[in-house]
């Protein structure tokens, strides 16, 4: 008996669908439950980010940058600040560098919380999601204490940060780290090594290293495929060269290298590494110093262009900025890591079932705010 | 229970009313009681589920604030308020839906659950009709629900609903087999399909102290219990087998297009089905209304208590599953049924027979 091929059905998933992580629309061609082709349609969240940037001053771009990857605003601000400072040739005080690293790594933990929690939700496990949110809440509380905002911070400025650490903040961060480290084992117990979870994610949606590189996939998705590439180590910016941390990569522990489980587990391990970095940064940080010392009176970079890249929780975030010597940028281009991750969806999800498409999409951890800009 | 009511009535009003009228009255009375019980069951189970979920997930769950109908202490009135809200909601039928099937579907699903309650013994006397094929009847009518699910999926004219319905049909029909086979092993020992007979066969003790329930009395019936319970969870579409309504994939599966009271009927049926699965498990494997302490606490009221206690424990386990497990994929679900449960259940029947022949 051969395989029976029925008529293909076109299924419209999204933009209002519980598992498209925002307003993504997928046009899925299915043969029964098997997916034969996926076409992502994006742009439902398009806000003309890049055009906006050409009409506001360099400082005023930062709130827009916040709203790109709204789950990791600190990392986005960081990337933009690094780019503009590189263009201006600006040196920031040591204390500011440490504060930025601490904020960015805490935000990385918070972002990975959402990534693994929502991934669990995609394969049907509700409880890990709420565990993750419980712990993410603590980080948001810390940020609220730091700058008053819980999601869109506008904290890291060109040449400095908006506020110094408030009194008692360092102790609170230590407290959080002590609280958080054992919780990772809790996630592992309830989700990572759950038999059903492994069944659902191991060997599913394998992204081979060569495909990942050819699509320009970066971040945890690339590392999940076994490529040891992390800009914090390979092209160190800020003061990341001073810290001792590992770069976790996918090993195919439960199936093939580059499957959904690997991408998921890389994120869990990265949270551990981020905790390490925050600890070291808190220990080394100079307690005295003015965080506003290097803030320029007016951000007016010389004529020229710059491309600066940083490692956000989703991968390589690049800013290409062209200056014509005015206080308003001539052109700002954002290289979105989530966009490249989404572009390989069709390649790796073809031939799997509808339920797997959801799992694969969840494991890529996309943020539509950044894809659509 | 119908018989008892008829006897009481005809004793009291020996003159005048014909037996047919009394029969109709008695039947309606019993139906109202069952319906009320189903509604209360759903109200309590939804509240319990939300609270248990919340406690597992480190939350408080519904708490209610201040004084008012929506409130209540610890959110006790939450489900009542939800039910009131559902009653008042606009009834939306999609323009492209098949109207008749769309309206019919929730009732068929509900009727399946409703009919099964008729043969469920709550204690020594409290059973609507204790007929000689009780168990077979329950298994038969409780799988009637799948017709309702297919109609809902087809009638909605929505691809997500259709997927949910297709999955559900495959799932429920497949899992009927291990359910039937595992119940068969007990029926073989009892030699009767009558619910009360099955319970009475489990009276007494083994090894002097443990209750003589089929869960304990025979190792193979213990495995049959496990097969039955897991297949039962799959049959009522609960996590980790909640494929038909997998909310992260299929939006809401077969009831995507339903709202208001029609949607509530699906939920009423789901919780009633949970009760039935737990009820059958406790009747067939856990001695029904029998007390776990032989000879003690054995009255009719205690019987009701023990039956409900066993059902509540099993329902708690189902809710616990839902808190803990991710969802299986549809093909993994089928593999589990056809490659694990069914061969295992067949082997079990052989084992039960051999054990009964040679060991006992």
XYZ file of C-alpha atoms in Angstrom:
733
model
C 0.000 0.000 0.000
C 1.414 3.361 -0.963
C 0.990 6.609 0.862
C -2.366 8.218 0.221
C -2.131 11.855 -0.755
C -5.233 13.884 -0.138
C -6.031 17.329 -1.365
C -3.899 20.068 0.156
C -5.563 22.483 2.501
C -4.459 26.055 3.125
C -4.639 26.960 6.775
C -4.394 30.529 7.940
C -2.678 30.727 11.309
C -2.835 34.149 12.859
C -2.509 37.086 13.110
C -4.904 36.369 15.993
C -3.742 32.996 17.207
C -2.630 32.026 20.710
C 0.745 30.687 19.643
C 2.162 33.008 17.041
C 3.911 35.087 19.705
C 2.430 38.373 18.663
C 0.809 39.274 15.408
C 2.477 36.921 12.996
C 0.438 35.346 10.251
C 1.442 32.000 8.836
C -0.078 30.613 5.687
C 0.318 26.879 6.052
C -0.255 24.360 3.297
C -1.167 21.062 4.882
C -1.644 17.544 3.685
C -3.769 16.185 6.500
C -1.770 17.133 9.573
C 1.521 17.261 7.670
C 2.805 20.691 6.736
C 4.083 20.986 3.193
C 4.859 24.674 3.108
C 4.820 27.665 5.412
C 4.741 31.278 4.293
C 5.125 33.826 7.080
C 3.404 37.171 6.510
C 4.819 39.942 8.627
C 4.224 43.638 9.030
C 1.165 43.689 11.288
C 3.234 45.505 13.898
C 5.105 47.802 11.513
C 5.658 51.183 13.144
C 8.105 52.837 10.725
C 10.871 52.606 13.295
C 13.668 53.403 10.863
C 11.845 56.352 9.283
C 10.960 57.728 12.697
C 14.642 57.689 13.593
C 15.444 60.016 10.725
C 13.209 62.693 12.227
C 14.247 62.756 15.863
C 17.523 63.484 17.611
C 19.927 60.729 18.559
C 18.742 60.741 22.181
C 15.114 60.547 21.171
C 15.715 57.387 19.186
C 16.242 55.376 22.386
C 12.541 55.042 23.368
C 11.836 53.761 19.853
C 14.643 51.245 20.206
C 13.023 50.102 23.459
C 9.905 49.168 21.576
C 11.645 47.007 19.002
C 12.431 43.975 21.101
C 10.107 44.826 23.937
C 11.183 41.768 25.930
C 14.812 42.855 26.082
C 14.735 46.639 26.020
C 17.937 46.982 28.028
C 19.874 44.965 25.464
C 18.443 47.043 22.636
C 19.347 50.319 24.342
C 22.778 48.909 24.985
C 23.279 48.070 21.312
C 22.172 51.500 20.154
C 24.293 53.300 22.754
C 27.340 51.256 21.768
C 26.770 52.144 18.108
C 26.398 55.885 18.647
C 29.347 55.993 21.048
C 31.468 54.186 18.486
C 30.431 56.767 15.904
C 31.311 59.635 18.241
C 34.438 58.017 19.645
C 33.026 58.430 23.150
C 34.495 56.708 26.212
C 32.098 55.977 29.063
C 33.104 55.708 32.739
C 33.927 52.293 34.119
C 30.986 52.314 36.499
C 28.561 52.921 33.649
C 29.957 49.929 31.769
C 29.335 47.688 34.776
C 25.832 49.034 35.320
C 25.020 48.427 31.664
C 26.301 44.852 31.767
C 24.322 44.085 34.928
C 21.134 45.560 33.491
C 21.596 43.795 30.159
C 22.287 40.405 31.703
C 19.320 40.682 34.067
C 17.187 41.529 31.079
C 18.627 38.538 29.238
C 17.451 36.307 32.077
C 14.001 37.910 31.997
C 13.789 37.478 28.233
C 14.824 33.827 28.380
C 12.214 33.335 31.099
C 9.566 34.334 28.651
C 11.141 32.294 25.864
C 11.209 29.015 27.776
C 7.906 29.650 29.523
C 6.087 30.394 26.295
C 7.772 27.435 24.654
C 6.392 25.236 27.397
C 2.980 26.741 26.790
C 3.298 25.953 23.081
C 3.732 22.263 23.795
C 0.908 22.327 26.332
C 2.611 22.744 29.704
C 1.044 25.650 31.544
C 2.703 25.453 34.930
C 6.324 26.175 33.837
C 5.050 29.339 32.174
C 3.710 30.642 35.449
C 6.847 29.601 37.311
C 8.875 31.607 34.794
C 6.603 34.603 35.146
C 6.823 34.441 38.904
C 10.608 34.767 38.685
C 10.564 37.240 35.802
C 8.385 39.427 37.972
C 11.257 39.813 40.430
C 13.531 41.115 37.688
C 10.876 43.558 36.548
C 10.570 44.733 40.147
C 14.326 45.318 40.184
C 14.089 47.353 36.980
C 11.194 49.308 38.388
C 13.389 50.180 41.343
C 16.203 51.069 38.960
C 14.423 53.335 36.483
C 10.715 53.373 37.250
C 9.695 51.387 34.195
C 8.910 47.701 34.028
C 9.041 46.960 30.321
C 10.328 49.870 28.243
C 13.144 51.346 30.249
C 14.858 54.176 28.318
C 17.620 53.517 30.809
C 20.846 53.202 28.856
C 21.651 56.535 27.252
C 24.338 57.604 24.833
C 27.366 58.181 27.068
C 25.830 56.946 30.295
C 22.710 55.689 31.999
C 19.719 57.658 33.201
C 20.036 56.874 36.918
C 22.695 55.512 39.197
C 21.874 52.365 41.172
C 19.476 53.362 43.953
C 20.421 52.707 47.571
C 20.098 49.014 48.393
C 19.844 47.932 44.782
C 23.050 45.891 44.742
C 21.902 43.904 47.781
C 18.559 43.282 46.116
C 20.268 41.929 43.027
C 22.400 39.585 45.134
C 19.238 38.478 46.909
C 17.561 37.816 43.598
C 20.495 35.779 42.299
C 20.502 33.634 45.437
C 16.779 33.108 45.054
C 16.913 32.443 41.335
C 19.753 29.949 40.979
C 17.912 26.987 42.596
C 14.804 27.809 40.563
C 16.555 26.715 37.375
C 16.514 23.173 38.760
C 12.795 23.562 39.266
C 12.348 24.348 35.564
C 14.502 21.366 34.694
C 12.452 19.080 36.908
C 9.072 20.102 35.635
C 9.830 20.718 31.972
C 13.314 20.106 30.602
C 13.604 16.441 31.477
C 9.923 15.609 31.302
C 9.486 12.541 29.103
C 6.597 13.985 27.134
C 8.433 17.259 26.619
C 11.469 15.415 25.268
C 9.208 13.361 22.991
C 7.707 16.546 21.650
C 10.916 18.519 21.117
C 13.848 16.159 20.587
C 14.658 15.479 16.910
C 11.936 17.948 15.919
C 12.720 20.932 13.687
C 16.407 20.220 13.302
C 18.335 23.286 12.176
C 21.714 22.096 10.869
C 24.660 24.401 11.446
C 25.247 25.091 7.742
C 21.613 26.023 7.158
C 21.651 28.245 10.218
C 24.747 30.069 8.978
C 23.432 30.438 5.447
C 20.239 32.039 6.758
C 22.208 34.307 9.067
C 20.596 32.870 12.181
C 22.354 34.039 15.337
C 22.057 33.860 19.081
C 20.740 30.859 20.991
C 19.258 29.425 17.807
C 22.696 29.267 16.171
C 24.338 27.991 19.345
C 21.639 25.347 19.618
C 22.938 24.033 16.289
C 26.347 23.528 17.854
C 28.132 26.651 16.615
C 30.076 28.359 19.379
C 29.420 31.948 18.328
C 28.643 34.610 20.869
C 29.520 38.244 20.264
C 30.212 38.759 23.930
C 33.155 36.430 23.443
C 33.945 36.520 19.710
C 33.731 40.279 19.209
C 33.746 41.649 22.760
C 32.096 45.025 23.222
C 31.834 47.029 26.428
C 33.660 45.122 29.185
C 32.527 41.585 28.405
C 36.167 40.571 27.927
C 36.685 40.763 31.700
C 34.194 38.134 32.741
C 34.567 34.431 32.968
C 31.601 32.578 31.492
C 30.884 29.623 29.241
C 29.086 29.685 25.935
C 26.583 26.838 26.022
C 25.987 25.068 22.724
C 23.584 22.373 21.607
C 25.022 18.895 21.945
C 22.152 16.767 20.757
C 21.838 15.315 24.255
C 18.262 14.140 23.638
C 18.266 13.764 19.875
C 19.959 15.534 17.001
C 22.152 18.611 17.311
C 20.040 21.646 16.523
C 16.620 20.284 17.461
C 14.036 22.212 19.454
C 15.193 20.691 22.706
C 18.756 21.903 22.117
C 17.627 25.440 21.387
C 15.523 25.369 24.519
C 18.275 23.966 26.705
C 20.830 26.489 25.447
C 18.559 29.194 26.859
C 18.327 27.470 30.233
C 22.113 27.205 30.363
C 22.514 30.826 29.278
C 20.459 31.931 32.242
C 22.998 30.200 34.472
C 25.828 31.943 32.643
C 24.120 35.307 32.942
C 23.819 34.785 36.671
C 27.580 34.183 36.722
C 28.267 37.381 34.788
C 26.005 39.489 37.022
C 27.713 38.118 40.124
C 31.169 38.949 38.792
C 30.063 42.391 37.655
C 28.542 43.181 41.042
C 31.726 42.065 42.784
C 34.039 44.114 40.546
C 31.870 47.201 40.114
C 33.358 50.469 41.442
C 30.921 51.832 43.994
C 31.862 55.513 43.485
C 31.506 57.525 40.323
C 29.121 59.728 38.404
C 27.066 57.914 35.796
C 26.337 61.201 34.047
C 30.004 62.208 33.746
C 30.353 61.319 30.071
C 26.893 62.369 28.897
C 27.467 64.680 25.931
C 25.748 68.070 26.029
C 24.529 67.473 22.534
C 24.817 64.235 20.618
C 26.171 65.396 17.267
C 28.389 62.704 15.735
C 30.814 63.640 12.986
C 30.047 62.789 9.368
C 30.409 59.078 8.733
C 28.799 55.759 9.324
C 29.113 52.922 11.762
C 27.962 49.347 12.167
C 28.000 48.068 15.716
C 26.700 44.716 16.809
C 25.818 43.373 20.218
C 24.491 40.086 21.542
C 20.879 40.362 22.665
C 18.926 37.378 24.020
C 17.821 36.735 20.444
C 21.183 37.035 18.749
C 23.191 39.580 16.838
C 21.514 42.976 16.993
C 23.240 45.316 14.569
C 22.834 49.061 14.210
C 24.004 50.713 11.013
C 23.930 54.471 11.549
C 24.812 57.106 8.975
C 25.509 60.610 10.232
C 25.645 63.758 8.128
C 26.939 65.840 11.031
C 23.529 67.014 12.200
C 21.941 66.153 15.582
C 19.440 64.010 13.672
C 20.583 60.683 12.209
C 20.600 60.492 8.429
C 19.793 56.784 8.451
C 19.357 54.110 11.090
C 19.147 50.481 10.042
C 18.464 47.740 12.521
C 19.598 44.216 11.844
C 17.037 42.093 13.593
C 18.073 38.672 14.897
C 14.469 37.523 15.193
C 13.849 38.315 11.527
C 16.579 35.953 10.359
C 15.374 33.303 12.795
C 11.866 33.512 11.374
C 13.146 33.323 7.800
C 14.381 29.762 8.274
C 11.014 28.549 9.626
C 9.807 27.161 6.299
C 13.045 25.273 5.753
C 13.053 23.496 9.119
C 9.327 23.046 9.700
C 8.460 21.510 6.342
C 7.304 17.922 6.656
C 6.401 18.181 10.329
C 2.927 18.302 11.796
C 0.934 21.382 12.741
C 1.649 20.768 16.405
C 5.379 20.710 15.596
C 5.200 23.980 13.697
C 4.003 25.586 16.914
C 6.836 23.970 18.853
C 9.440 25.008 16.268
C 8.158 28.565 16.150
C 8.250 28.679 19.935
C 11.790 27.347 20.029
C 12.980 30.084 17.648
C 11.786 32.673 20.182
C 10.799 35.466 17.836
C 9.575 38.901 18.858
C 7.343 40.550 16.314
C 8.118 44.056 17.521
C 11.631 43.577 16.255
C 10.747 41.737 13.052
C 8.248 44.323 11.872
C 9.987 47.322 13.442
C -34.266 4.690 41.979
C -37.063 4.906 39.443
C -38.434 1.647 40.805
C -38.337 2.917 44.366
C -40.128 6.118 43.428
C -42.765 4.198 41.525
C -43.322 1.926 44.493
C -43.598 4.818 46.918
C -45.979 6.697 44.689
C -48.199 3.768 43.846
C -48.286 2.848 47.532
C -49.382 6.344 48.513
C -51.794 7.004 45.678
C -53.007 3.473 45.109
C -56.212 4.752 43.599
C -56.561 6.805 40.459
C -53.209 7.487 38.801
C -52.177 4.939 36.279
C -48.756 3.304 36.355
C -47.763 5.000 33.115
C -48.248 8.484 34.578
C -46.326 7.546 37.706
C -43.538 6.155 35.578
C -43.263 9.372 33.581
C -43.267 11.488 36.730
C -40.622 9.302 38.341
C -38.437 9.441 35.246
C -38.660 13.218 35.010
C -37.884 13.508 38.706
C -34.778 11.383 38.322
C -33.732 13.305 35.220
C -33.995 16.590 37.104
C -31.933 15.186 39.944
C -29.241 13.979 37.537
C -29.191 17.265 35.664
C -28.863 19.201 38.888
C -26.089 16.920 39.992
C -24.246 17.432 36.703
C -24.517 21.190 37.007
C -23.320 21.180 40.587
C -20.525 18.802 39.634
C -19.353 21.171 36.914
C -19.548 24.188 39.226
C -17.554 22.490 41.959
C -15.082 20.861 39.586
C -14.337 24.078 37.723
C -13.757 25.884 40.999
C -11.616 23.046 42.342
C -9.645 22.871 39.131
C -8.908 26.568 39.136
C -7.879 26.502 42.762
C -5.710 23.402 42.419
C -4.089 24.852 39.329
C -3.438 28.070 41.141
C -1.857 26.378 44.129
C 0.350 24.221 41.948
C 1.402 27.296 40.016
C 2.181 29.388 43.063
C -0.820 31.672 42.622
C -3.981 32.294 44.588
C -6.554 31.649 41.899
C -9.992 33.246 42.041
C -10.298 35.173 45.293
C -13.142 37.631 44.862
C -12.956 41.166 46.115
C -15.333 42.997 48.375
C -18.988 42.198 48.688
C -21.021 41.410 45.635
C -22.316 38.617 43.530
C -19.064 38.204 41.631
C -17.089 37.885 44.817
C -17.600 35.469 47.642
C -14.930 34.451 50.103
C -11.947 32.759 48.421
C -13.764 33.213 45.140
C -16.329 30.585 46.120
C -18.979 32.190 43.932
C -16.649 32.586 40.984
C -18.024 29.734 38.890
C -21.578 30.739 39.711
C -20.818 34.220 38.436
C -19.165 32.727 35.364
C -22.250 30.620 34.698
C -24.468 33.692 35.007
C -22.198 35.549 32.606
C -22.343 32.697 30.090
C -26.134 32.663 30.307
C -26.315 36.351 29.497
C -23.813 36.297 26.658
C -24.872 36.880 23.105
C -25.468 33.653 21.257
C -23.355 33.834 18.121
C -23.830 31.420 15.259
C -21.369 32.032 12.421
C -23.039 33.000 9.155
C -21.367 30.202 7.230
C -22.057 27.527 9.823
C -24.462 24.673 9.284
C -27.121 26.030 11.618
C -28.916 22.836 12.531
C -25.813 20.784 13.204
C -24.204 23.686 15.025
C -27.138 23.953 17.414
C -27.529 20.201 17.771
C -23.909 19.367 18.574
C -23.586 20.535 22.210
C -26.788 18.727 23.130
C -25.635 15.419 21.678
C -22.395 15.689 23.594
C -24.355 16.534 26.701
C -26.854 13.705 26.229
C -24.013 11.205 26.020
C -22.756 12.276 29.420
C -26.253 12.552 30.850
C -27.284 9.039 29.860
C -24.216 7.522 31.446
C -25.226 8.878 34.841
C -28.329 6.709 34.760
C -26.397 3.533 35.527
C -23.874 4.962 37.982
C -24.424 3.644 41.536
C -23.881 6.353 44.160
C -24.529 3.982 47.039
C -26.339 0.738 47.851
C -29.713 2.133 46.722
C -28.996 5.385 44.929
C -28.876 4.327 41.308
C -31.324 5.519 38.699
C -31.575 2.152 36.991
C -29.541 -0.892 37.909
C -29.982 -2.996 34.819
C -28.138 -6.146 33.921
C -25.916 -4.618 31.211
C -25.036 -1.479 33.185
C -21.326 -1.370 32.422
C -21.756 -2.084 28.722
C -24.471 0.586 28.601
C -22.239 3.238 30.182
C -19.342 2.474 27.857
C -21.714 2.640 24.900
C -23.498 5.898 25.708
C -20.454 7.747 26.943
C -18.846 7.319 23.537
C -21.937 8.868 21.966
C -20.293 12.189 22.724
C -17.895 11.807 19.827
C -20.819 12.314 17.447
C -21.454 15.663 19.073
C -17.802 16.619 18.720
C -17.709 15.711 15.039
C -20.919 17.626 14.391
C -19.532 20.635 16.239
C -16.345 20.533 14.191
C -18.119 19.987 10.903
C -21.014 22.325 11.574
C -18.798 25.247 12.595
C -17.336 25.415 9.091
C -13.963 26.348 10.549
C -10.727 24.578 9.715
C -9.492 24.618 13.298
C -12.742 23.088 14.508
C -12.544 20.458 11.825
C -9.022 19.529 12.845
C -10.118 19.274 16.448
C -13.078 17.112 15.528
C -11.028 14.807 13.319
C -8.417 14.323 15.993
C -11.106 13.758 18.579
C -12.895 11.150 16.523
C -9.685 9.209 15.978
C -8.698 9.541 19.599
C -11.967 8.587 21.234
C -12.641 5.670 18.917
C -9.109 4.333 19.463
C -9.159 4.675 23.201
C -12.527 2.945 23.464
C -10.674 -0.305 22.791
C -8.246 -0.324 25.735
C -11.070 0.987 27.945
C -13.318 -1.882 26.914
C -10.585 -4.489 27.198
C -9.485 -3.418 30.659
C -13.061 -3.400 31.914
C -13.533 -6.802 30.328
C -10.926 -8.345 32.610
C -13.025 -7.456 35.649
C -16.266 -8.476 34.002
C -14.651 -11.847 33.396
C -14.022 -12.298 37.118
C -17.424 -11.045 38.249
C -19.453 -12.778 35.568
C -21.917 -9.892 35.393
C -22.244 -6.487 33.794
C -24.585 -5.189 36.474
C -22.956 -2.334 38.375
C -24.161 -3.383 41.836
C -23.039 -6.965 41.212
C -19.555 -5.757 40.341
C -19.403 -3.776 43.575
C -20.764 -6.613 45.716
C -18.177 -8.968 44.244
C -15.543 -6.753 45.852
C -16.767 -7.042 49.438
C -14.687 -8.705 52.117
C -10.957 -8.492 52.635
C -7.768 -10.018 51.331
C -4.871 -10.967 53.591
C -7.173 -10.148 56.473
C -6.923 -6.356 56.299
C -6.874 -4.916 52.786
C -10.228 -4.370 51.091
C -10.983 -6.963 48.450
C -11.021 -4.440 45.603
C -9.868 -5.449 42.172
C -7.155 -2.843 42.482
C -5.488 -5.053 45.117
C -6.871 -8.549 44.760
C -5.182 -9.440 41.491
C -1.965 -8.009 40.000
C -3.364 -8.089 36.498
C -6.477 -6.138 37.406
C -4.157 -3.566 38.939
C -2.558 -3.090 35.527
C -6.016 -3.078 34.005
C -6.860 -0.197 36.315
C -3.851 1.773 35.097
C -4.727 1.111 31.453
C -8.338 2.043 32.103
C -7.520 5.239 33.925
C -5.032 6.582 31.384
C -7.271 5.626 28.476
C -10.171 7.197 30.314
C -8.256 10.446 30.651
C -7.609 10.257 26.916
C -11.266 9.584 26.252
C -12.403 12.714 28.025
C -9.744 14.750 26.199
C -7.819 15.888 29.221
C -4.143 16.811 29.325
C -1.788 15.180 28.357
C -4.220 13.886 25.747
C -6.149 17.102 25.099
C -5.417 17.072 21.385
C -8.926 18.020 20.186
C -8.902 21.331 22.013
C -5.150 21.924 22.157
C -5.418 25.637 22.699
C -1.921 26.533 21.598
C -2.335 24.747 18.271
C -5.980 24.634 17.356
C -7.121 27.818 19.069
C -9.904 25.962 20.891
C -10.418 22.899 18.714
C -13.962 21.818 18.064
C -15.558 24.538 20.184
C -13.684 27.475 18.620
C -16.843 29.005 17.216
C -19.057 28.414 20.230
C -19.886 31.016 22.818
C -22.224 31.593 25.694
C -24.436 28.785 26.897
C -23.638 26.454 23.997
C -20.010 26.614 24.955
C -20.964 26.062 28.588
C -22.716 22.851 27.580
C -19.439 21.527 26.193
C -17.847 22.258 29.511
C -20.698 20.742 31.468
C -20.288 17.588 29.394
C -16.507 17.568 29.832
C -16.701 17.687 33.601
C -19.555 15.198 33.652
C -17.423 12.860 31.542
C -14.554 13.268 33.984
C -16.923 12.270 36.752
C -18.117 9.257 34.795
C -14.606 8.014 34.054
C -13.671 8.421 37.696
C -17.006 6.859 38.713
C -16.528 3.759 36.547
C -12.966 3.388 37.814
C -14.140 3.518 41.396
C -17.009 1.109 40.787
C -15.022 -1.437 38.829
C -11.643 -1.284 40.516
C -12.089 0.514 43.839
C -15.173 -1.165 45.253
C -17.649 1.640 44.540
C -19.515 2.531 47.718
C -17.728 -0.127 49.795
C -15.895 1.133 52.828
C -12.118 0.631 52.808
C -12.421 -0.604 56.399
C -14.229 -3.914 56.308
C -17.372 -3.991 58.400
C -17.001 -0.406 59.622
C -18.651 2.773 58.315
C -20.883 0.808 55.999
C -24.271 2.553 56.011
C -26.041 4.139 53.056
C -24.767 7.635 53.857
C -21.263 6.279 54.280
C -21.673 4.486 50.966
C -22.393 7.779 49.215
C -19.446 9.341 51.000
C -17.007 6.610 50.008
C -18.112 6.625 46.396
C -17.797 10.387 46.099
C -14.474 10.338 47.954
C -13.025 7.848 45.494
C -14.320 9.848 42.541
C -12.919 13.075 43.960
C -9.486 11.520 44.433
C -9.412 10.276 40.850
C -10.638 13.609 39.515
C -7.942 15.324 41.532
C -5.364 13.113 39.833
C -6.737 14.167 36.442
C -6.441 17.834 37.362
C -2.971 17.156 38.688
C -2.009 15.663 35.313
C -3.171 18.812 33.637
C -0.992 20.955 35.886
C 2.102 18.912 35.249
C 2.268 17.447 31.784
C 2.849 18.910 28.353
C 0.657 17.657 25.553
C 1.468 14.657 23.379
C 1.464 15.009 19.623
C -1.417 13.418 17.761
C 0.643 10.590 16.218
C 2.396 9.876 19.524
C -1.035 9.608 21.096
C -2.106 7.023 18.549
C 1.138 5.103 18.961
C 0.580 4.993 22.696
C -2.898 3.584 22.200
C -2.296 1.030 19.467
C 1.241 -0.051 20.306
C 1.222 0.064 24.102
C -2.218 0.099 25.693
C -4.057 -2.335 23.436
C -1.423 -5.120 23.419
C -1.023 -4.622 27.135
C -4.747 -4.873 27.719
C -4.945 -8.085 25.687
C -2.092 -9.578 27.644
C -3.858 -8.524 30.806
C -7.001 -10.435 29.971
C -4.934 -13.568 29.500
C -3.139 -12.867 32.774
C -6.360 -12.338 34.707
C -7.745 -15.591 33.389
C -4.624 -17.599 34.211
C -4.357 -16.046 37.654
C -7.968 -16.848 38.386
C -7.514 -20.443 37.189
C -4.246 -21.381 38.856
C -3.317 -19.019 41.670
C -6.558 -18.218 43.358
